[in-house]
Amino acid sequence: MTAEIIDGKALAATVREKVAGQVARLKENHQITPGLAVVLVGEDPASQVYVRSKGKQTVETGMNSYEHKLEADTPEADLLALIDTLNNDPEVHGILVQLPLPGHLDEDLVINSISPEKDVDGFHVSNVGRLGTGQKSMVPCTPLGCLMMLREHHGRLSGMDAVVIGRSNIVGKPMAQLLLGDSCTVTIAHSRTRDLPGTVRRADIVVAAVGRPQMVPGDWIKPGATVIDVGINRIAAPERGVNEDGSPKSRLVGDVDFESAAAVAGAITPVPGGVGPMTIACLLANTVTACCRANGLDEPEGLTA
Ligand code: GUN
């Protein structure tokens, strides 16, 4: 069997079009422009790339983008003061503080200082609790993107066996909640799981979110299963030649060994071009959702869980 490729890039483009349509509606009918504030502390190169991309796509969909870049040694009180200003700014409907934060900053304290209604990452403890209890919440972007791809491919997920590999607050745990919300039978597997291959082999849906390059081989996958690969890992690719400084070229791979898994799975997301583009598309979707809720307007269908 050769798996169908789930095209995250194409679905993300569809989500962005829907977002842009809603933004146009908000501007025309209500004279409201949704606004997203992104806060970056320090100069982590990967974070800088993500933040630039988020800002660009925010503007491309017609929304306002506010970028706040702070020095790596910014005192916690200054960051909390900025978040307080953004919480009280009616032009700002979504606030995202890029993680990881420098070590001297208390990540939980910072995230929980964001107004839950503006917490487009869905990381505030109030949103985590609301998602877990089936109440209206902001839903973390990467798991939301994975859910949209699964619904797009399968329609209904009810009754399916799902295994999530990884128990992070950003992906694994909220992903499990979303799958449970769609009536899957959910297992969260992790580094201490006793029989990881056997556990994964029982799954109709596998979501790999561990951050270890190509750790899930094809022989862990049940024939016909759907595989969602959240990993984005850069590995050396000497077969591609060398850079000017003599170091080997690199390439991106997921947490799943794509070649062997694609030979067994029914459907699989590629890396790049799978989950990655969906994450930012869902951030834009969450910003529109937050803006509609803040203004007491009907929220658009199909942009949240
Ligand atoms: N760093 C890695 N992933 C994320 C994310 O989804 N949101 C934020 N704020 N930071 C991240």
mmCIF file of C-alpha atoms in Angstrom, residues 21-275:
data_model
loop_
_atom_site.group_PDB
_atom_site.id
_atom_site.type_symbol
_atom_site.label_atom_id
_atom_site.label_comp_id
_atom_site.label_asym_id
_atom_site.label_seq_id
_atom_site.Cartn_x
_atom_site.Cartn_y
_atom_site.Cartn_z
ATOM 1 C CA GLY A 21 -13.122 36.354 3.866
ATOM 2 C CA GLN A 22 -14.129 36.767 7.501
ATOM 3 C CA VAL A 23 -11.703 39.658 7.970
ATOM 4 C CA ALA A 24 -13.227 41.399 4.942
ATOM 5 C CA ARG A 25 -16.717 40.830 6.421
ATOM 6 C CA LEU A 26 -15.665 42.283 9.797
ATOM 7 C CA LYS A 27 -14.165 45.346 8.132
ATOM 8 C CA GLU A 28 -17.057 45.977 5.770
ATOM 9 C CA ASN A 29 -20.031 45.223 8.001
ATOM 10 C CA HIS A 30 -18.648 46.182 11.417
ATOM 11 C CA GLN A 31 -15.657 48.502 10.788
ATOM 12 C CA ILE A 32 -13.494 46.159 12.873
ATOM 13 C CA THR A 33 -10.017 45.001 11.869
ATOM 14 C CA PRO A 34 -8.816 41.964 13.830
ATOM 15 C CA GLY A 35 -5.384 42.522 15.390
ATOM 16 C CA LEU A 36 -2.736 40.038 16.532
ATOM 17 C CA ALA A 37 0.137 41.015 18.841
ATOM 18 C CA VAL A 38 3.194 38.751 18.839
ATOM 19 C CA VAL A 39 5.797 39.129 21.572
ATOM 20 C CA LEU A 40 9.317 37.786 21.067
ATOM 21 C CA VAL A 41 11.845 37.912 23.895
ATOM 22 C CA GLY A 42 15.459 37.350 22.849
ATOM 23 C CA GLU A 43 16.972 36.312 19.549
ATOM 24 C CA ASP A 44 16.415 32.580 19.164
ATOM 25 C CA PRO A 45 16.885 32.142 15.374
ATOM 26 C CA ALA A 46 14.057 29.599 14.908
ATOM 27 C CA SER A 47 11.654 31.809 16.901
ATOM 28 C CA GLN A 48 12.623 34.821 14.764
ATOM 29 C CA VAL A 49 11.735 32.876 11.604
ATOM 30 C CA TYR A 50 8.346 31.816 13.052
ATOM 31 C CA VAL A 51 7.503 35.319 14.274
ATOM 32 C CA ARG A 52 8.349 36.872 10.887
ATOM 33 C CA SER A 53 6.174 34.314 9.123
ATOM 34 C CA LYS A 54 3.261 34.873 11.530
ATOM 35 C CA GLY A 55 3.444 38.658 11.027
ATOM 36 C CA LYS A 56 3.572 38.331 7.235
ATOM 37 C CA GLN A 57 0.564 35.997 7.025
ATOM 38 C CA THR A 58 -1.414 38.125 9.498
ATOM 39 C CA VAL A 59 -1.043 41.132 7.212
ATOM 40 C CA GLU A 60 -1.721 39.054 4.065
ATOM 41 C CA THR A 61 -5.122 38.053 5.431
ATOM 42 C CA GLY A 62 -6.011 41.712 6.040
ATOM 43 C CA MET A 63 -5.463 41.839 9.801
ATOM 44 C CA ASN A 64 -3.288 44.171 11.837
ATOM 45 C CA SER A 65 -0.013 42.723 13.115
ATOM 46 C CA TYR A 66 1.750 44.200 16.130
ATOM 47 C CA GLU A 67 5.257 42.864 16.766
ATOM 48 C CA HIS A 68 6.993 43.464 20.081
ATOM 49 C CA LYS A 69 10.656 42.446 20.203
ATOM 50 C CA LEU A 70 12.243 42.584 23.630
ATOM 51 C CA GLU A 71 15.852 42.104 24.712
ATOM 52 C CA ALA A 72 16.807 38.651 26.018
ATOM 53 C CA ASP A 73 17.461 40.099 29.509
ATOM 54 C CA THR A 74 14.114 41.937 29.751
ATOM 55 C CA PRO A 75 12.938 41.930 33.396
ATOM 56 C CA GLU A 76 9.809 39.876 34.047
ATOM 57 C CA ALA A 77 7.961 42.947 35.338
ATOM 58 C CA ASP A 78 8.518 44.729 31.995
ATOM 59 C CA LEU A 79 7.113 41.774 30.032
ATOM 60 C CA LEU A 80 4.099 41.557 32.362
ATOM 61 C CA ALA A 81 3.538 45.312 31.961
ATOM 62 C CA LEU A 82 3.542 44.945 28.152
ATOM 63 C CA ILE A 83 1.042 42.059 28.360
ATOM 64 C CA ASP A 84 -1.164 44.176 30.625
ATOM 65 C CA THR A 85 -1.121 46.989 28.035
ATOM 66 C CA LEU A 86 -2.044 44.529 25.261
ATOM 67 C CA ASN A 87 -4.794 42.971 27.414
ATOM 68 C CA ASN A 88 -6.362 46.418 27.715
ATOM 69 C CA ASP A 89 -5.899 47.484 24.076
ATOM 70 C CA PRO A 90 -9.234 47.122 22.214
ATOM 71 C CA GLU A 91 -7.395 46.977 18.850
ATOM 72 C CA VAL A 92 -5.604 43.801 19.951
ATOM 73 C CA HIS A 93 -7.785 40.673 19.769
ATOM 74 C CA GLY A 94 -5.055 38.049 20.005
ATOM 75 C CA ILE A 95 -1.815 37.916 22.006
ATOM 76 C CA LEU A 96 0.934 35.359 21.449
ATOM 77 C CA VAL A 97 4.138 35.190 23.467
ATOM 78 C CA GLN A 98 6.614 33.118 21.481
ATOM 79 C CA LEU A 99 8.077 30.203 23.440
ATOM 80 C CA PRO A 100 10.563 29.187 24.694
ATOM 81 C CA LEU A 101 11.243 32.197 26.906
ATOM 82 C CA PRO A 102 14.711 32.970 28.319
ATOM 83 C CA GLY A 103 15.401 31.038 31.531
ATOM 84 C CA HIS A 104 14.903 33.914 33.991
ATOM 85 C CA LEU A 105 11.245 34.311 32.965
ATOM 86 C CA ASP A 106 8.501 32.187 34.536
ATOM 87 C CA GLU A 107 6.673 30.772 31.502
ATOM 88 C CA ASP A 108 3.534 29.738 33.408
ATOM 89 C CA LEU A 109 3.259 33.129 35.098
ATOM 90 C CA VAL A 110 3.696 34.965 31.791
ATOM 91 C CA ILE A 111 1.179 32.823 29.881
ATOM 92 C CA ASN A 112 -1.402 33.062 32.660
ATOM 93 C CA SER A 113 -1.102 36.849 32.651
ATOM 94 C CA ILE A 114 -2.563 36.939 29.117
ATOM 95 C CA SER A 115 -6.287 37.606 29.098
ATOM 96 C CA PRO A 116 -7.845 34.151 28.348
ATOM 97 C CA GLU A 117 -10.117 35.695 25.674
ATOM 98 C CA LYS A 118 -7.010 36.958 23.820
ATOM 99 C CA ASP A 119 -4.924 33.812 24.389
ATOM 100 C CA VAL A 120 -4.798 32.662 20.745
ATOM 101 C CA ASP A 121 -2.276 29.932 21.687
ATOM 102 C CA GLY A 122 -4.823 28.377 24.054
ATOM 103 C CA PHE A 123 -2.105 27.887 26.688
ATOM 104 C CA HIS A 124 -3.751 29.836 29.563
ATOM 105 C CA VAL A 125 -4.775 27.478 32.353
ATOM 106 C CA SER A 126 -8.362 28.677 31.956
ATOM 107 C CA ASN A 127 -8.429 27.663 28.272
ATOM 108 C CA VAL A 128 -6.773 24.320 29.094
ATOM 109 C CA GLY A 129 -9.502 23.665 31.670
ATOM 110 C CA ARG A 130 -12.260 24.778 29.343
ATOM 111 C CA LEU A 131 -11.016 22.515 26.536
ATOM 112 C CA GLY A 132 -10.809 19.597 28.968
ATOM 113 C CA THR A 133 -14.373 20.146 30.151
ATOM 114 C CA GLY A 134 -15.881 20.732 26.696
ATOM 115 C CA GLN A 135 -16.516 24.439 27.225
ATOM 116 C CA LYS A 136 -15.918 27.089 24.592
ATOM 117 C CA SER A 137 -12.181 27.906 24.631
ATOM 118 C CA MET A 138 -9.244 29.023 22.557
ATOM 119 C CA VAL A 139 -7.710 25.842 21.100
ATOM 120 C CA PRO A 140 -3.921 25.413 20.686
ATOM 121 C CA CYS A 141 -2.970 25.962 17.044
ATOM 122 C CA THR A 142 -0.929 22.859 16.212
ATOM 123 C CA PRO A 143 -3.438 20.318 17.592
ATOM 124 C CA LEU A 144 -6.283 22.289 15.994
ATOM 125 C CA GLY A 145 -4.483 22.063 12.640
ATOM 126 C CA CYS A 146 -4.037 18.298 13.097
ATOM 127 C CA LEU A 147 -7.739 17.904 13.943
ATOM 128 C CA MET A 148 -8.777 19.865 10.846
ATOM 129 C CA MET A 149 -6.640 17.602 8.638
ATOM 130 C CA LEU A 150 -8.093 14.467 10.255
ATOM 131 C CA ARG A 151 -11.679 15.704 9.857
ATOM 132 C CA GLU A 152 -10.983 16.713 6.269
ATOM 133 C CA HIS A 153 -9.634 13.244 5.487
ATOM 134 C CA HIS A 154 -12.058 11.068 7.485
ATOM 135 C CA GLY A 155 -15.170 13.146 7.998
ATOM 136 C CA ARG A 156 -16.206 11.679 11.368
ATOM 137 C CA LEU A 157 -13.560 10.346 13.755
ATOM 138 C CA SER A 158 -16.061 8.782 16.176
ATOM 139 C CA GLY A 159 -15.004 5.393 17.569
ATOM 140 C CA MET A 160 -11.529 5.398 16.054
ATOM 141 C CA ASP A 161 -8.508 4.287 18.108
ATOM 142 C CA ALA A 162 -6.056 7.194 18.345
ATOM 143 C CA VAL A 163 -2.547 7.138 19.803
ATOM 144 C CA VAL A 164 -0.799 10.423 20.526
ATOM 145 C CA ILE A 165 2.948 10.008 21.031
ATOM 146 C CA GLY A 166 4.174 12.834 23.269
ATOM 147 C CA ARG A 167 2.628 14.480 26.330
ATOM 148 C CA SER A 168 3.600 18.158 25.954
ATOM 149 C CA ASN A 169 1.245 20.933 27.040
ATOM 150 C CA ILE A 170 1.584 22.514 23.572
ATOM 151 C CA VAL A 171 0.691 19.471 21.451
ATOM 152 C CA GLY A 172 0.255 16.052 23.061
ATOM 153 C CA LYS A 173 -2.202 16.814 25.854
ATOM 154 C CA PRO A 174 -4.502 19.206 23.929
ATOM 155 C CA MET A 175 -4.404 16.862 20.906
ATOM 156 C CA ALA A 176 -5.671 14.042 23.104
ATOM 157 C CA GLN A 177 -8.479 16.283 24.413
ATOM 158 C CA LEU A 178 -9.547 17.222 20.885
ATOM 159 C CA LEU A 179 -9.587 13.578 19.732
ATOM 160 C CA LEU A 180 -11.600 12.650 22.811
ATOM 161 C CA GLY A 181 -13.962 15.514 21.975
ATOM 162 C CA ASP A 182 -14.488 13.865 18.568
ATOM 163 C CA SER A 183 -15.261 10.543 20.331
ATOM 164 C CA CYS A 184 -12.013 8.703 19.588
ATOM 165 C CA THR A 185 -10.620 6.159 22.052
ATOM 166 C CA VAL A 186 -7.417 7.940 22.991
ATOM 167 C CA THR A 187 -4.082 6.738 24.319
ATOM 168 C CA ILE A 188 -1.270 9.140 25.198
ATOM 169 C CA ALA A 189 2.061 7.353 24.799
ATOM 170 C CA HIS A 190 5.420 8.774 25.917
ATOM 171 C CA SER A 191 9.040 7.935 26.693
ATOM 172 C CA ARG A 192 8.080 5.620 29.573
ATOM 173 C CA THR A 193 5.389 3.711 27.678
ATOM 174 C CA ARG A 194 6.244 0.028 28.107
ATOM 175 C CA ASP A 195 5.361 -1.320 24.674
ATOM 176 C CA LEU A 196 5.445 1.678 22.366
ATOM 177 C CA PRO A 197 5.544 -0.305 19.081
ATOM 178 C CA GLY A 198 2.625 -2.504 20.184
ATOM 179 C CA THR A 199 0.647 0.505 21.407
ATOM 180 C CA VAL A 200 1.139 2.400 18.147
ATOM 181 C CA ARG A 201 0.257 -0.704 16.087
ATOM 182 C CA ARG A 202 -3.282 -0.714 17.549
ATOM 183 C CA ALA A 203 -4.020 2.812 16.333
ATOM 184 C CA ASP A 204 -6.248 3.896 13.461
ATOM 185 C CA ILE A 205 -4.836 7.397 13.989
ATOM 186 C CA VAL A 206 -1.245 8.080 15.046
ATOM 187 C CA VAL A 207 -0.155 11.603 16.005
ATOM 188 C CA ALA A 208 3.616 11.781 16.528
ATOM 189 C CA ALA A 209 4.766 14.787 18.572
ATOM 190 C CA VAL A 210 8.019 13.937 20.319
ATOM 191 C CA GLY A 211 10.694 15.973 18.544
ATOM 192 C CA ARG A 212 12.925 12.998 17.736
ATOM 193 C CA PRO A 213 13.845 12.646 14.062
ATOM 194 C CA GLN A 214 12.324 9.617 12.294
ATOM 195 C CA MET A 215 11.754 7.689 15.542
ATOM 196 C CA VAL A 216 8.510 6.024 14.375
ATOM 197 C CA PRO A 217 9.288 3.344 11.770
ATOM 198 C CA GLY A 218 6.811 1.926 9.279
ATOM 199 C CA ASP A 219 6.589 -1.416 11.066
ATOM 200 C CA TRP A 220 4.922 0.312 14.053
ATOM 201 C CA ILE A 221 2.057 1.450 11.821
ATOM 202 C CA LYS A 222 -1.146 -0.571 11.379
ATOM 203 C CA PRO A 223 -1.825 -1.100 7.658
ATOM 204 C CA GLY A 224 -4.208 1.609 6.466
ATOM 205 C CA ALA A 225 -3.787 3.858 9.529
ATOM 206 C CA THR A 226 -3.648 7.656 9.282
ATOM 207 C CA VAL A 227 -0.366 9.201 10.416
ATOM 208 C CA ILE A 228 -0.050 12.851 11.476
ATOM 209 C CA ASP A 229 3.588 13.870 11.877
ATOM 210 C CA VAL A 230 4.031 16.968 14.055
ATOM 211 C CA GLY A 231 7.844 16.782 14.201
ATOM 212 C CA ILE A 232 10.022 19.347 12.445
ATOM 213 C CA ASN A 233 13.619 18.212 12.896
ATOM 214 C CA ARG A 234 16.664 19.401 10.981
ATOM 215 C CA ILE A 235 19.183 16.635 10.265
ATOM 216 C CA ALA A 236 22.480 16.523 8.378
ATOM 217 C CA ALA A 237 22.060 15.486 4.743
ATOM 218 C CA PRO A 238 25.582 14.899 3.396
ATOM 219 C CA GLU A 239 24.040 13.367 0.249
ATOM 220 C CA ARG A 240 22.981 16.921 -0.650
ATOM 221 C CA GLY A 241 26.584 18.148 -0.623
ATOM 222 C CA VAL A 242 28.295 20.718 1.603
ATOM 223 C CA ASN A 243 27.773 24.354 2.546
ATOM 224 C CA GLU A 244 30.373 27.068 1.875
ATOM 225 C CA ASP A 245 31.857 26.516 5.338
ATOM 226 C CA GLY A 246 32.342 22.805 4.633
ATOM 227 C CA SER A 247 29.502 21.631 6.899
ATOM 228 C CA PRO A 248 27.069 19.129 5.370
ATOM 229 C CA LYS A 249 23.775 20.422 3.945
ATOM 230 C CA SER A 250 20.705 19.687 6.054
ATOM 231 C CA ARG A 251 17.079 18.749 5.513
ATOM 232 C CA LEU A 252 13.854 18.688 7.518
ATOM 233 C CA VAL A 253 12.367 15.404 8.682
ATOM 234 C CA GLY A 254 9.468 14.541 10.947
ATOM 235 C CA ASP A 255 9.182 12.256 13.968
ATOM 236 C CA VAL A 256 8.039 9.507 11.573
ATOM 237 C CA ASP A 257 10.244 7.666 9.102
ATOM 238 C CA PHE A 258 8.253 8.862 6.103
ATOM 239 C CA GLU A 259 9.398 6.348 3.517
ATOM 240 C CA SER A 260 8.703 3.185 5.503
ATOM 241 C CA ALA A 261 5.509 4.592 7.086
ATOM 242 C CA ALA A 262 4.075 5.746 3.740
ATOM 243 C CA ALA A 263 4.424 2.169 2.453
ATOM 244 C CA VAL A 264 2.044 0.909 5.188
ATOM 245 C CA ALA A 265 -0.235 3.804 6.168
ATOM 246 C CA GLY A 266 -3.500 4.723 4.487
ATOM 247 C CA ALA A 267 -2.715 8.421 4.710
ATOM 248 C CA ILE A 268 0.203 10.472 6.020
ATOM 249 C CA THR A 269 1.249 14.110 6.403
ATOM 250 C CA PRO A 270 4.590 15.065 4.835
ATOM 251 C CA VAL A 271 7.356 17.136 6.475
ATOM 252 C CA PRO A 272 7.602 19.859 5.358
ATOM 253 C CA GLY A 273 4.153 20.700 3.986
ATOM 254 C CA GLY A 274 1.947 18.906 6.499
ATOM 255 C CA VAL A 275 1.268 20.131 10.035
#
